[in-house]
mmCIF file of C-alpha atoms and ligand atoms in Angstrom:
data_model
loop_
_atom_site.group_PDB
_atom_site.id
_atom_site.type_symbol
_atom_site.label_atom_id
_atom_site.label_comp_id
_atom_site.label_asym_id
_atom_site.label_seq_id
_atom_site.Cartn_x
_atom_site.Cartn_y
_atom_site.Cartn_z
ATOM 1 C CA UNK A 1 -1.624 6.029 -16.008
ATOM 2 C CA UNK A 2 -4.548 8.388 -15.346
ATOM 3 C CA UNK A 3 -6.671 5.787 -12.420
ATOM 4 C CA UNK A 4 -5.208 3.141 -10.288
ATOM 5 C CA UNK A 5 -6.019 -0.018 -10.261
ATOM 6 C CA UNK A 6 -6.540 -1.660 -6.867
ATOM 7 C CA UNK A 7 -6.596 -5.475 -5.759
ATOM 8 C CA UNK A 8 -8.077 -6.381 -2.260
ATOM 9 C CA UNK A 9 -4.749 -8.720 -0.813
ATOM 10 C CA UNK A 10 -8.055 -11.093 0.987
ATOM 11 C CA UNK A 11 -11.553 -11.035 1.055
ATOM 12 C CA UNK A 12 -11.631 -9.687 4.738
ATOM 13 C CA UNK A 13 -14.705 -7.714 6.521
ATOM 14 C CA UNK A 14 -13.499 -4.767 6.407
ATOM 15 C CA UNK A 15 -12.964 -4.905 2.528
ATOM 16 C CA UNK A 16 -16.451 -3.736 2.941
ATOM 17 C CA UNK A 17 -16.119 -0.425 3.749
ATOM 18 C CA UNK A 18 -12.636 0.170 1.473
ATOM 19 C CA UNK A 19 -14.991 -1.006 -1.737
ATOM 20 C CA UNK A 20 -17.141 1.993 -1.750
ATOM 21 C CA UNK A 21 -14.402 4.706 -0.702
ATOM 22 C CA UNK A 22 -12.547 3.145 -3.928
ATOM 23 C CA UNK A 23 -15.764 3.301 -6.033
ATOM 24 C CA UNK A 24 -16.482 7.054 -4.976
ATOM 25 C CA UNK A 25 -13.236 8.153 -5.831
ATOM 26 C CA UNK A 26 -12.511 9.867 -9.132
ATOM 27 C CA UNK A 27 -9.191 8.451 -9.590
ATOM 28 C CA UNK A 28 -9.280 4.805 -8.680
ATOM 29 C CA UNK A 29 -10.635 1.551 -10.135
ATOM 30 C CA UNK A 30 -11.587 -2.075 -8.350
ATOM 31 C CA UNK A 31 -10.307 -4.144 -10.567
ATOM 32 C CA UNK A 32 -8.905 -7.141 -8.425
ATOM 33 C CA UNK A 33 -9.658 -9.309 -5.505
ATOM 34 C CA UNK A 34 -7.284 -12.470 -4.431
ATOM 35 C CA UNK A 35 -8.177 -15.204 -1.670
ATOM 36 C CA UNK A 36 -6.310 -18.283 -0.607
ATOM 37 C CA UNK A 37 -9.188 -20.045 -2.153
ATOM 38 C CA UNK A 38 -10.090 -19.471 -5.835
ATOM 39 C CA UNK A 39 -13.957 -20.384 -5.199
ATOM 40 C CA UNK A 40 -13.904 -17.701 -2.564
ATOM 41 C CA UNK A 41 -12.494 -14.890 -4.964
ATOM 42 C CA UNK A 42 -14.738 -16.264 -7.284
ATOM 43 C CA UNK A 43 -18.024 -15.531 -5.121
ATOM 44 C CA UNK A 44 -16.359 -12.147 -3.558
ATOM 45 C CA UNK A 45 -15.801 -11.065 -7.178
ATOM 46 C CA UNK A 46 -19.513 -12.192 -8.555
ATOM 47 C CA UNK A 47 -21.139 -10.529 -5.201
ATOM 48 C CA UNK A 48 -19.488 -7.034 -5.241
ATOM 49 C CA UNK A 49 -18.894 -6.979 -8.879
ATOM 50 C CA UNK A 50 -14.880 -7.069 -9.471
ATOM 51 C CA UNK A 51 -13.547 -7.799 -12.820
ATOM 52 C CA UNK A 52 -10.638 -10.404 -11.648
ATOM 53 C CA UNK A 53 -10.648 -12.951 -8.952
ATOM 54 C CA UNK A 54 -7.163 -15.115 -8.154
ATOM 55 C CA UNK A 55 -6.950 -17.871 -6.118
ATOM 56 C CA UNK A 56 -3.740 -17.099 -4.097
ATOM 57 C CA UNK A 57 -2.370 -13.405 -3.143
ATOM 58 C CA UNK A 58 0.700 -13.728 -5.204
ATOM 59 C CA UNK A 59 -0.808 -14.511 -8.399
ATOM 60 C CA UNK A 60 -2.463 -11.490 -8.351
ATOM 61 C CA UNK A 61 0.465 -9.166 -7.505
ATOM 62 C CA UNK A 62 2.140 -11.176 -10.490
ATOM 63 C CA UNK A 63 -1.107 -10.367 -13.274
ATOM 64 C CA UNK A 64 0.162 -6.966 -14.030
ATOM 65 C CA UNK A 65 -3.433 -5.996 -13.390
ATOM 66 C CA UNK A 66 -3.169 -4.333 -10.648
ATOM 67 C CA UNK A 67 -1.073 -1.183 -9.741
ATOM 68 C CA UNK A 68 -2.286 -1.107 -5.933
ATOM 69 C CA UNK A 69 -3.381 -3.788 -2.990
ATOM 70 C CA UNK A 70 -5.198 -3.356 -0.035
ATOM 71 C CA UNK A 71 -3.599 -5.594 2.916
ATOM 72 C CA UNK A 72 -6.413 -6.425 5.206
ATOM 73 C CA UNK A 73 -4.662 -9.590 6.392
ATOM 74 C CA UNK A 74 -4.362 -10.563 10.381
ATOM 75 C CA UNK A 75 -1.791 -8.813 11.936
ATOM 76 C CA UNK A 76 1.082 -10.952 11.606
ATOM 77 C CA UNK A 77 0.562 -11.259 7.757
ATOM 78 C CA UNK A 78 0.713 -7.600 7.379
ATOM 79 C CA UNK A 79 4.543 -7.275 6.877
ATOM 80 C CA UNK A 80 5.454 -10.411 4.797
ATOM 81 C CA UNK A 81 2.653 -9.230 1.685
ATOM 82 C CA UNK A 82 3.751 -5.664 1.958
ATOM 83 C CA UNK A 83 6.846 -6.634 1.363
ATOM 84 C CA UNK A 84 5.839 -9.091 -1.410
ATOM 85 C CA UNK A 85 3.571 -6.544 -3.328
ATOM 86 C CA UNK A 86 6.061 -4.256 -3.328
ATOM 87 C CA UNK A 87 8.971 -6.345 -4.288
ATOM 88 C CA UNK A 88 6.256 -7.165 -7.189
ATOM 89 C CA UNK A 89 5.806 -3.143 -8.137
ATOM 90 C CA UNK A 90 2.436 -2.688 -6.279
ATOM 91 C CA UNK A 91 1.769 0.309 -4.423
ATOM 92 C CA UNK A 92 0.719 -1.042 -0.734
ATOM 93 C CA UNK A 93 -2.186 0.733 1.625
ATOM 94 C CA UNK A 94 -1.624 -1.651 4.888
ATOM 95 C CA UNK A 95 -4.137 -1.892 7.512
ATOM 96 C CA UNK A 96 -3.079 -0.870 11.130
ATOM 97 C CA UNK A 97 -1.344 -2.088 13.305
ATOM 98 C CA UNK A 98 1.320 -1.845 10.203
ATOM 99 C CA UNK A 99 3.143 -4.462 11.699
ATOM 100 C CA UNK A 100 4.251 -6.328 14.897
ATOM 101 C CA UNK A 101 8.046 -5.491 15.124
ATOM 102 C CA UNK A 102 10.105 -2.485 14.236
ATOM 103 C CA UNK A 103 12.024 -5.164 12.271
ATOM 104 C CA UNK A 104 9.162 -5.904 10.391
ATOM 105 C CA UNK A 105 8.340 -1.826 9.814
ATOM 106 C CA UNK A 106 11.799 -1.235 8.838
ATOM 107 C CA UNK A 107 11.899 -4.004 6.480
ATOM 108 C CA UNK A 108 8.640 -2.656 4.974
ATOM 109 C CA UNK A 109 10.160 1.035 4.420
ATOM 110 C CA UNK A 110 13.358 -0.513 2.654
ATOM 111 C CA UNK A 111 10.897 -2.750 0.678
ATOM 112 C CA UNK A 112 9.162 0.185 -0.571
ATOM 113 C CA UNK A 113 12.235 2.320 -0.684
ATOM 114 C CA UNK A 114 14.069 -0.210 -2.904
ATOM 115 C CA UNK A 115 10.919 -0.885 -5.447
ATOM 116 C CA UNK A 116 10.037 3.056 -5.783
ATOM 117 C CA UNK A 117 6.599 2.284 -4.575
ATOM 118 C CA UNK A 118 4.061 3.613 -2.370
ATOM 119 C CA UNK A 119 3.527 2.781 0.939
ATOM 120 C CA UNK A 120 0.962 3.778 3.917
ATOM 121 C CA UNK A 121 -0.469 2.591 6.975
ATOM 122 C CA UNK A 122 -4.504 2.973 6.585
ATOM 123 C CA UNK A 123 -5.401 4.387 9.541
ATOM 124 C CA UNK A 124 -8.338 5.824 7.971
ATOM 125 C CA UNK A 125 -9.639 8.466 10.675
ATOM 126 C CA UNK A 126 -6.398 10.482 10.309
ATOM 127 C CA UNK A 127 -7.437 11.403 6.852
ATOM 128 C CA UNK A 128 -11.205 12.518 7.734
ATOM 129 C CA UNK A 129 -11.886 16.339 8.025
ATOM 130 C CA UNK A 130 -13.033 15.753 11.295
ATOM 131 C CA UNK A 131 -8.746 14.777 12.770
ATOM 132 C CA UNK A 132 -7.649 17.478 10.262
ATOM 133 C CA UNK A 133 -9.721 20.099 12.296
ATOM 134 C CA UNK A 134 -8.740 19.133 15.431
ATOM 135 C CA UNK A 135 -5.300 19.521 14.625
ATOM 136 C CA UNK A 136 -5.446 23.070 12.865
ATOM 137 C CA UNK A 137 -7.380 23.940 16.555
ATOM 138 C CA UNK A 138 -4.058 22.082 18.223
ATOM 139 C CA UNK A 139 -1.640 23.889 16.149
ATOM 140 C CA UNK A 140 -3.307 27.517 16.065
ATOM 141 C CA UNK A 141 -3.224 27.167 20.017
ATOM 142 C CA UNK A 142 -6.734 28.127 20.761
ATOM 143 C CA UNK A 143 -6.803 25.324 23.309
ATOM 144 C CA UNK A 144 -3.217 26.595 24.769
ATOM 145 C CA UNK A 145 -0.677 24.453 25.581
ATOM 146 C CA UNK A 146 -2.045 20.932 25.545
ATOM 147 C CA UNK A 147 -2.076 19.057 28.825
ATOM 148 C CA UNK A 148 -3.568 15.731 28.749
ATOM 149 C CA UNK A 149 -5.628 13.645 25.827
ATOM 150 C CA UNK A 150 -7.706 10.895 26.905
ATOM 151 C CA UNK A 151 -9.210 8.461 24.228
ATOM 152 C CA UNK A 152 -11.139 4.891 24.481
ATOM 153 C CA UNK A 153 -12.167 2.377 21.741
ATOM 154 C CA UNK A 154 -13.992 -0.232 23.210
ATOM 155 C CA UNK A 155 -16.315 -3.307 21.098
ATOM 156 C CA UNK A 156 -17.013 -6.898 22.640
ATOM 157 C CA UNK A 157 -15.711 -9.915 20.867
ATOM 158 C CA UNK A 158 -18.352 -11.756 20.027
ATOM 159 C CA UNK A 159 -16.626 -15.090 18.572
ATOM 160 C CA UNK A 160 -14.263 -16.544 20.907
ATOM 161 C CA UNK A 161 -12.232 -17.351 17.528
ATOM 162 C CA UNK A 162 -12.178 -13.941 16.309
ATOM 163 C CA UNK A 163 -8.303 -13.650 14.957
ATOM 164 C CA UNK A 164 -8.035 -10.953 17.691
ATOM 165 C CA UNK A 165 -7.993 -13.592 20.094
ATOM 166 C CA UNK A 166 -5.077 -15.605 18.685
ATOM 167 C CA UNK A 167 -1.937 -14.510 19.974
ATOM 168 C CA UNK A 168 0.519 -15.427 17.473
ATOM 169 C CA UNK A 169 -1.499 -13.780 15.068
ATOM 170 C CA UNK A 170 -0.787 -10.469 16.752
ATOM 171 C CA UNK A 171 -4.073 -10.407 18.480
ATOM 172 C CA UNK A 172 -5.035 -8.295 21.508
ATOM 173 C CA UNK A 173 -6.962 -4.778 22.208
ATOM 174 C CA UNK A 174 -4.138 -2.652 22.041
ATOM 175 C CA UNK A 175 -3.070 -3.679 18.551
ATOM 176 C CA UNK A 176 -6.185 -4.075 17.524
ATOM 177 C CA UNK A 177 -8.511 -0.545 18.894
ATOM 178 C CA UNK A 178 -5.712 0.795 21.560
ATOM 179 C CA UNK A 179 -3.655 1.932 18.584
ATOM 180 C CA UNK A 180 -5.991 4.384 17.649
ATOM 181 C CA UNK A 181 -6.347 6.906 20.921
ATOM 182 C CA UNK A 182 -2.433 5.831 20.926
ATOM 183 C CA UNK A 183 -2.038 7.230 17.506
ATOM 184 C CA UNK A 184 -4.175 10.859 17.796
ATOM 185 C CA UNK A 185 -2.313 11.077 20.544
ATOM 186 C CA UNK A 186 1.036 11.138 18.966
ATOM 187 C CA UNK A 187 -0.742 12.927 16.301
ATOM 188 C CA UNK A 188 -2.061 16.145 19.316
ATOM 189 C CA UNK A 189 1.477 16.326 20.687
ATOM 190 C CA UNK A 190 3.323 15.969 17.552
ATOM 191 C CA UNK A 191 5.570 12.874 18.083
ATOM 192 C CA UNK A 192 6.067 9.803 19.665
ATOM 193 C CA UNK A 193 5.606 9.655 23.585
ATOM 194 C CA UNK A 194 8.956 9.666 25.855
ATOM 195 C CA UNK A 195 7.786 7.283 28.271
ATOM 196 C CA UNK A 196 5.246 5.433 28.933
ATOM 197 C CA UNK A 197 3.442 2.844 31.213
ATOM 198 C CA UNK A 198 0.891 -0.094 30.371
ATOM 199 C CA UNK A 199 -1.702 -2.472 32.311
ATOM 200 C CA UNK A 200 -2.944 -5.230 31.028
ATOM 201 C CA UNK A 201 -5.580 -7.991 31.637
ATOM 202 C CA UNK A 202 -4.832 -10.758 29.635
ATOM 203 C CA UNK A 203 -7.774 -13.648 29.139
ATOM 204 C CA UNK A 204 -7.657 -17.236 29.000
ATOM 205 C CA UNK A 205 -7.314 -16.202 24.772
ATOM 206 C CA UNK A 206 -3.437 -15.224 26.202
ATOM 207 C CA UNK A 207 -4.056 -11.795 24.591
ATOM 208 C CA UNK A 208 -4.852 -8.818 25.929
ATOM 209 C CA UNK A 209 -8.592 -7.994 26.623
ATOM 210 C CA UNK A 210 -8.212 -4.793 28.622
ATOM 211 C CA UNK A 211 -5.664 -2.816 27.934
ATOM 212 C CA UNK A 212 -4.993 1.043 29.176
ATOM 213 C CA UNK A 213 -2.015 3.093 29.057
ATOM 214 C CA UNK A 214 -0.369 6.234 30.385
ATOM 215 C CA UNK A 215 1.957 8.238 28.054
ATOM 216 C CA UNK A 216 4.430 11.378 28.716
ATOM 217 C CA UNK A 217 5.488 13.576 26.330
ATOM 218 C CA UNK A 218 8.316 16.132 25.949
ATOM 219 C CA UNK A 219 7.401 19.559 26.865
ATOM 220 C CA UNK A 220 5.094 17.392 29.852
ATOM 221 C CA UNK A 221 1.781 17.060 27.677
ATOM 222 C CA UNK A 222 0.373 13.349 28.907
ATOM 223 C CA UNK A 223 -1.886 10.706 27.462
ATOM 224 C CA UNK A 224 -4.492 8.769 29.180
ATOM 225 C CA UNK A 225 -5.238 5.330 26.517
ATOM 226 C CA UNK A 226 -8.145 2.622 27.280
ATOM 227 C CA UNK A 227 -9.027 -0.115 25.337
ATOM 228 C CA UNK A 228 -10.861 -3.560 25.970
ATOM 229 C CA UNK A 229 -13.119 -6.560 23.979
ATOM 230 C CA UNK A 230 -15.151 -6.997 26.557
ATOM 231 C CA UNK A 231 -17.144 -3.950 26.827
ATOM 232 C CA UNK A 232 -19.735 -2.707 23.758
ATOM 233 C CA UNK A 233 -18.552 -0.362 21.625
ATOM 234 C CA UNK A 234 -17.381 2.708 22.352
ATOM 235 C CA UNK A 235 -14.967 5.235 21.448
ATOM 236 C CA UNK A 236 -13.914 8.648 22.701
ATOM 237 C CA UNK A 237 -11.737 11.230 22.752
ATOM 238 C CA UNK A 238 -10.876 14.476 24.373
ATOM 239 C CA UNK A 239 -7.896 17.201 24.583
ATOM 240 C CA UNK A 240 -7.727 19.225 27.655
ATOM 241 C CA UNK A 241 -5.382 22.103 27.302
ATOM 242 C CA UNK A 242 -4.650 25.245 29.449
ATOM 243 C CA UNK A 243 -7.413 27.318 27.197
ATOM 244 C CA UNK A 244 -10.100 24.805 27.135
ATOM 245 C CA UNK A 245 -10.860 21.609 25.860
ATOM 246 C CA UNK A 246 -12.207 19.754 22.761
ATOM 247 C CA UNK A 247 -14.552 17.041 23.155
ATOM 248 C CA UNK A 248 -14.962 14.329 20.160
ATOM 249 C CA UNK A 249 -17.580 11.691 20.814
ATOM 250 C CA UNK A 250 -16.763 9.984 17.864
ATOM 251 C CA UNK A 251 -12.785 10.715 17.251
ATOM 252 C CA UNK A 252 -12.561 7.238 15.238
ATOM 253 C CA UNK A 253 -15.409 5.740 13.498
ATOM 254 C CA UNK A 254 -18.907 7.272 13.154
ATOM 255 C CA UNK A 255 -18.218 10.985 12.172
ATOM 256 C CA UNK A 256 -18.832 10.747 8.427
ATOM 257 C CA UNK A 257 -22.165 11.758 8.532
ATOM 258 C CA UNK A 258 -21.522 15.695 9.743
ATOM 259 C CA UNK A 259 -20.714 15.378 13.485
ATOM 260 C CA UNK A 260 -20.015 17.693 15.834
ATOM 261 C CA UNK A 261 -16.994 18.361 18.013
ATOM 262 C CA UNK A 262 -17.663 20.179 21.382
ATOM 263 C CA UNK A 263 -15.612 22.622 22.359
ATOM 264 C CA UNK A 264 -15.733 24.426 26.067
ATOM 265 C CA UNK A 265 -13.559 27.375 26.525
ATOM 266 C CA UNK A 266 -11.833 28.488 29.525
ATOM 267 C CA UNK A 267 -13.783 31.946 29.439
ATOM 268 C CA UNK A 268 -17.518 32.237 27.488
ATOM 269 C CA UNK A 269 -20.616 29.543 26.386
ATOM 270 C CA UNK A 270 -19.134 25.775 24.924
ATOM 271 C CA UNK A 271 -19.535 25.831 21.024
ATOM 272 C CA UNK A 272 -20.484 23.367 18.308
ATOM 273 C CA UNK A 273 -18.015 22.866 15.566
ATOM 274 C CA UNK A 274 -18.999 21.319 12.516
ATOM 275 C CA UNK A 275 -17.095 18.472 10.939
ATOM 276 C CA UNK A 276 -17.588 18.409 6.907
ATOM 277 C CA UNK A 277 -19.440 15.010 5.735
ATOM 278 C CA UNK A 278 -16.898 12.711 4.334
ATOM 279 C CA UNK A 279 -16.507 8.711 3.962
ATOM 280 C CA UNK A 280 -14.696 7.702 6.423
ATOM 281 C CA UNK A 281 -12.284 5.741 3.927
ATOM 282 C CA UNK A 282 -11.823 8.220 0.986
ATOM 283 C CA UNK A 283 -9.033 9.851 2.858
ATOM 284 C CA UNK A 284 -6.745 7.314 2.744
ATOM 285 C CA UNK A 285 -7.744 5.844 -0.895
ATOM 286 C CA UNK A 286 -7.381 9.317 -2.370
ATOM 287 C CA UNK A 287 -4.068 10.253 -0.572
ATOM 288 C CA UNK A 288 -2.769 6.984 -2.442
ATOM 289 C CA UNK A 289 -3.893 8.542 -5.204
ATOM 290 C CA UNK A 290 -2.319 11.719 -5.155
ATOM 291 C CA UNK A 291 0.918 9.734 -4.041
ATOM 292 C CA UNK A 292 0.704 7.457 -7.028
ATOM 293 C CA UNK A 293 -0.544 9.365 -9.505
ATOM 294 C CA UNK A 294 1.330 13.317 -8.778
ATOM 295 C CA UNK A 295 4.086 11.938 -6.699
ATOM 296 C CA UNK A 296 2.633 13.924 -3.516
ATOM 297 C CA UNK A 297 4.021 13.241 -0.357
ATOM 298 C CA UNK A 298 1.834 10.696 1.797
ATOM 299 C CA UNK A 299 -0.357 12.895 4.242
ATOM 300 C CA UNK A 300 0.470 9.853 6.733
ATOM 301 C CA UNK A 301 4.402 9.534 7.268
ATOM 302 C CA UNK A 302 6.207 6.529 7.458
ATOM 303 C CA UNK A 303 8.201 8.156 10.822
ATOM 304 C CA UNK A 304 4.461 8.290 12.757
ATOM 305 C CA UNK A 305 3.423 4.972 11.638
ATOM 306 C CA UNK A 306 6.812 3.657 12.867
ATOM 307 C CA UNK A 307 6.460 5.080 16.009
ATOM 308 C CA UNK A 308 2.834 4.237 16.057
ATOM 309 C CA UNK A 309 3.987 0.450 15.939
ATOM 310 C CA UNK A 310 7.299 1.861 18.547
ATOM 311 C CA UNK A 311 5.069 3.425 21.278
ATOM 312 C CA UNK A 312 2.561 -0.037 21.172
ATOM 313 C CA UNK A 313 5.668 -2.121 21.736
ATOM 314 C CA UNK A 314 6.978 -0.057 24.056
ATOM 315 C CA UNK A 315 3.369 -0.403 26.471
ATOM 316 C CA UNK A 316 3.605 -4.131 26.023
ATOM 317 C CA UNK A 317 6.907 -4.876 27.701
ATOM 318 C CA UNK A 318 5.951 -2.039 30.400
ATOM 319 C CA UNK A 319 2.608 -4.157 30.617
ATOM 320 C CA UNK A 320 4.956 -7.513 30.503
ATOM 321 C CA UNK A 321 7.963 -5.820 33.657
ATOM 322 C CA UNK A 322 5.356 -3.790 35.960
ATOM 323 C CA UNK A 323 7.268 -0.345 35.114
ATOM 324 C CA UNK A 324 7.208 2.088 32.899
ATOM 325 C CA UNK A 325 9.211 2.028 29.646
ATOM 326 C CA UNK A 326 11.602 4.922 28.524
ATOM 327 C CA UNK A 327 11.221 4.978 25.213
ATOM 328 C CA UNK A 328 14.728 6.803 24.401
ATOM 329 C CA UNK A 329 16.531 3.993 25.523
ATOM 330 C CA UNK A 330 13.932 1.023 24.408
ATOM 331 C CA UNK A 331 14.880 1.193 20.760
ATOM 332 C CA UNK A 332 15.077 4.112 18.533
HETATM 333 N N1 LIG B 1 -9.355 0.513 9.644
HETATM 334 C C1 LIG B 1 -10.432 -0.092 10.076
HETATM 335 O O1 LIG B 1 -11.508 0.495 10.188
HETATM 336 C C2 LIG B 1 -10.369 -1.562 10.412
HETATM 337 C C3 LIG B 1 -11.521 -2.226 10.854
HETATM 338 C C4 LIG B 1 -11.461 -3.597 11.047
HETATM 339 C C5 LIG B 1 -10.273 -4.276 10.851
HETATM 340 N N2 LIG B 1 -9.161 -3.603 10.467
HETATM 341 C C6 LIG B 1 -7.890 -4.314 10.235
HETATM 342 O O2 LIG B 1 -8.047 -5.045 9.031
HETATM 343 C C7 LIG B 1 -7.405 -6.308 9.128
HETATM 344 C C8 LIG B 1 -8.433 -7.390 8.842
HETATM 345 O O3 LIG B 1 -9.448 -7.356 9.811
HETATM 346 P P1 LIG B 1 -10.865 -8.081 9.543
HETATM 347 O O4 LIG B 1 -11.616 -8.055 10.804
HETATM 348 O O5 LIG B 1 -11.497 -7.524 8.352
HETATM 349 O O6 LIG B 1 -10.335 -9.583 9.294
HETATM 350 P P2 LIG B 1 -11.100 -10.870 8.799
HETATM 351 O O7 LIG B 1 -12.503 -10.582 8.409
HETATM 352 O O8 LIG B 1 -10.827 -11.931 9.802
HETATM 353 O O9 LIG B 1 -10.335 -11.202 7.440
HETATM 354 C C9 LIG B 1 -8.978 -11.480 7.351
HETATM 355 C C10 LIG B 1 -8.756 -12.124 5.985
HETATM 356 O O10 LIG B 1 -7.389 -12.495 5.902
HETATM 357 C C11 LIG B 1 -7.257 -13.663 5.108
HETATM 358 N N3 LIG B 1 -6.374 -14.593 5.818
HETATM 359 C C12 LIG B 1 -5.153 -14.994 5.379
HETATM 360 N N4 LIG B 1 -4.584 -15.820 6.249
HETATM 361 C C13 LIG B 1 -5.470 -15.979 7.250
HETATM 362 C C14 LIG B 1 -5.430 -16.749 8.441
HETATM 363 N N5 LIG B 1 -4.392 -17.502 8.782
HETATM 364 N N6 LIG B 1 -6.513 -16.691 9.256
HETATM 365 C C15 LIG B 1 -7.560 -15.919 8.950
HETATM 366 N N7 LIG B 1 -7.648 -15.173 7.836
HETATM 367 C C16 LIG B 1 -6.595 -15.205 6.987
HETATM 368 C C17 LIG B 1 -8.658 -14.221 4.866
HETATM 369 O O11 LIG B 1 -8.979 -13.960 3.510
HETATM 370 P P3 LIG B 1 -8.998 -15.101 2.403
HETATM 371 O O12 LIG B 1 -9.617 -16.304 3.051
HETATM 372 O O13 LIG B 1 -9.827 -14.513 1.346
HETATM 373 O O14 LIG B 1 -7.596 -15.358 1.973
HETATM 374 C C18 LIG B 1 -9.565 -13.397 5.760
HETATM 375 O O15 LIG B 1 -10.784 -13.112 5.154
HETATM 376 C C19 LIG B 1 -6.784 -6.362 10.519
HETATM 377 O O16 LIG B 1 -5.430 -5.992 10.436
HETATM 378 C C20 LIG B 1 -7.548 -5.308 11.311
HETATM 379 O O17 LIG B 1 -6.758 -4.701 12.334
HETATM 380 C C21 LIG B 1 -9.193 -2.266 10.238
#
């Protein structure tokens, strides 16, 4: 096998952006897309020009035409067709949040452990030049030791039956955008928080629809996360350490195109750094590749995904009791 073969596991909106990262890269082919309804893989197929169409998810992992899926499912669906591709010897790239439960994550992992397959959560910005910078910066400690991140992701819901808004589809703002200044977070201080504490402001939807967090770390470093549907979009992010501090105005979407990050120094003038141009999703399709293909180790580990999916659980019951959450003793 010298390309992979993909399948998209639904013909969701975000498939959008996935198609052409798959297309630009050297070692993967688009070969597949499946939809509960076979007229509806039909017209996905004919519009964005895909070989196969299948009428239901499983026939498709059963074809033998495709070596790889894309799950961009709801939420809640995200663990069960992991689970099945890979049970069927498909590689699996899952969309975040990987799943709802550490049941459900650890089932994944021993799903992909048993088959031999690949496995990864696509958080897509953690593979763009722009978050490998920022942590060489972290790690070479020109910004010192690292105090305090603070990161937002907002975007107003526009359809009041968006599936963010359903709760037992795993809806809310924290699994949906909160995960991601939750997740550069873990990925500044190097692991999962130790404690943390969560607000929430839940709608008549019965999710979430403002969500912000505080997070501790060991060695003191803290986190500051915000995230709401109810405000227009906007993301941030910013690390504040005892040498100066980095400043990314677009840490999650947005900085394909050659951004800057802004960095001020404790002593001298605030510099530009230039971020590479990338697509924002070839990260993440390529590292699949090299996993696949040269049996590389995934850039993204299982470990942080798991506590990616650990540290949002955690903020929910503190959100749900009114106190913060240690997360030693919530579940390992
Ligand atoms: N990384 C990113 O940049 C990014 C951005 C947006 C979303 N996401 C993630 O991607 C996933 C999909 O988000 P999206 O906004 O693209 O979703 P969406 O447009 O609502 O699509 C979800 C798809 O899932 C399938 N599906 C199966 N069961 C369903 C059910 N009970 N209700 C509704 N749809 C069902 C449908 O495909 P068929 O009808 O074809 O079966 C539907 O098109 C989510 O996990 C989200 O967090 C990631």
């Amino acid at each position: 096998m010298n390309k992979v073969r993909w399948g998209l596991l639904s013909t969701a909106n975000i498939n959008r952006l996935v198609i052409p990262a798959i297309r630009a890269s050297t070692r993967g082919e688009l070969v597949a897309v499946a939809s509960r309804s076979l007229e509806k893989a039909r017209q996905y197929a004919e519009k964005w020009s895909i070989p196969h169409a299948f009428g239901s998810y499983q026939e498709m992992l059963d074809s033998g035409k495709v070596d790889a899926v894309y799950i961009s499912l709801p939420n809640h669906l995200h663990a069960e067709w992991s689970i099945r591709a890979l049970q069927a010897g498909v590689h699996v790239l899952c969309e975040k949040p990987f799943a709802l439960s550490l049941e459900e994550v650890d089932a994944m992992i021993a799903a992909s452990r048993a088959s031999g397959r690949v496995l990864a959560e696509a958080f897509m910005y953690r593979y763009h030049p722009q978050t490998k910078i920022v942590g060489e910066w972290v790690r070479s400690g020109r910004l010192g030791e690292i105090i305090l991140t603070r990161g937002i992701f907002t975007f107003k819901i526009m359809q009041r039956d968006d599936v963010r808004l359903i709760p037992e589809y795993g809806g809310g703002c924290l699994w949906d955008v909160g995960v991601y200044p939750l997740s550069y977070a873990q990925y500044v201080f190097g692991g999962p928080p130790q404690a943390v504490f969560g607000r929430q402001w839940v709608g008549d939807s019965g999710v979430d629809e403002d969500f912000t967090g505080l997070l501790w770390y060991p060695g003191g470093g803290m986190a500051q996360i915000a995230s709401s549907f109810r405000s227009p979009l906007h993301t941030h992010f910013e690390i504040i350490g005892t040498e100066g501090r980095l400043i990314l105005n677009r840490p999650f979407i947005g900085m394909q195109d050659g951004r800057r990050l802004e960095f001020y120094p404790a002593e001298g003038e605030p510099q530009e750094i230039p971020v590479p141009e990338q697509e924002l999703y070839l990260g993440e399709v390529e590292d699949m590749h090299a996993a696949i293909l040269d049996g590389a180790t995934p850039y993204l580990s299982l470990e942080e995904t798991r506590n990616h999916v650990r540290t949002a659980l955690a903020l929910y019951q503190s959100a749900k009791q009114g106190q913060a959450i240690d997360l030693e003793t919530f579940s390992k």
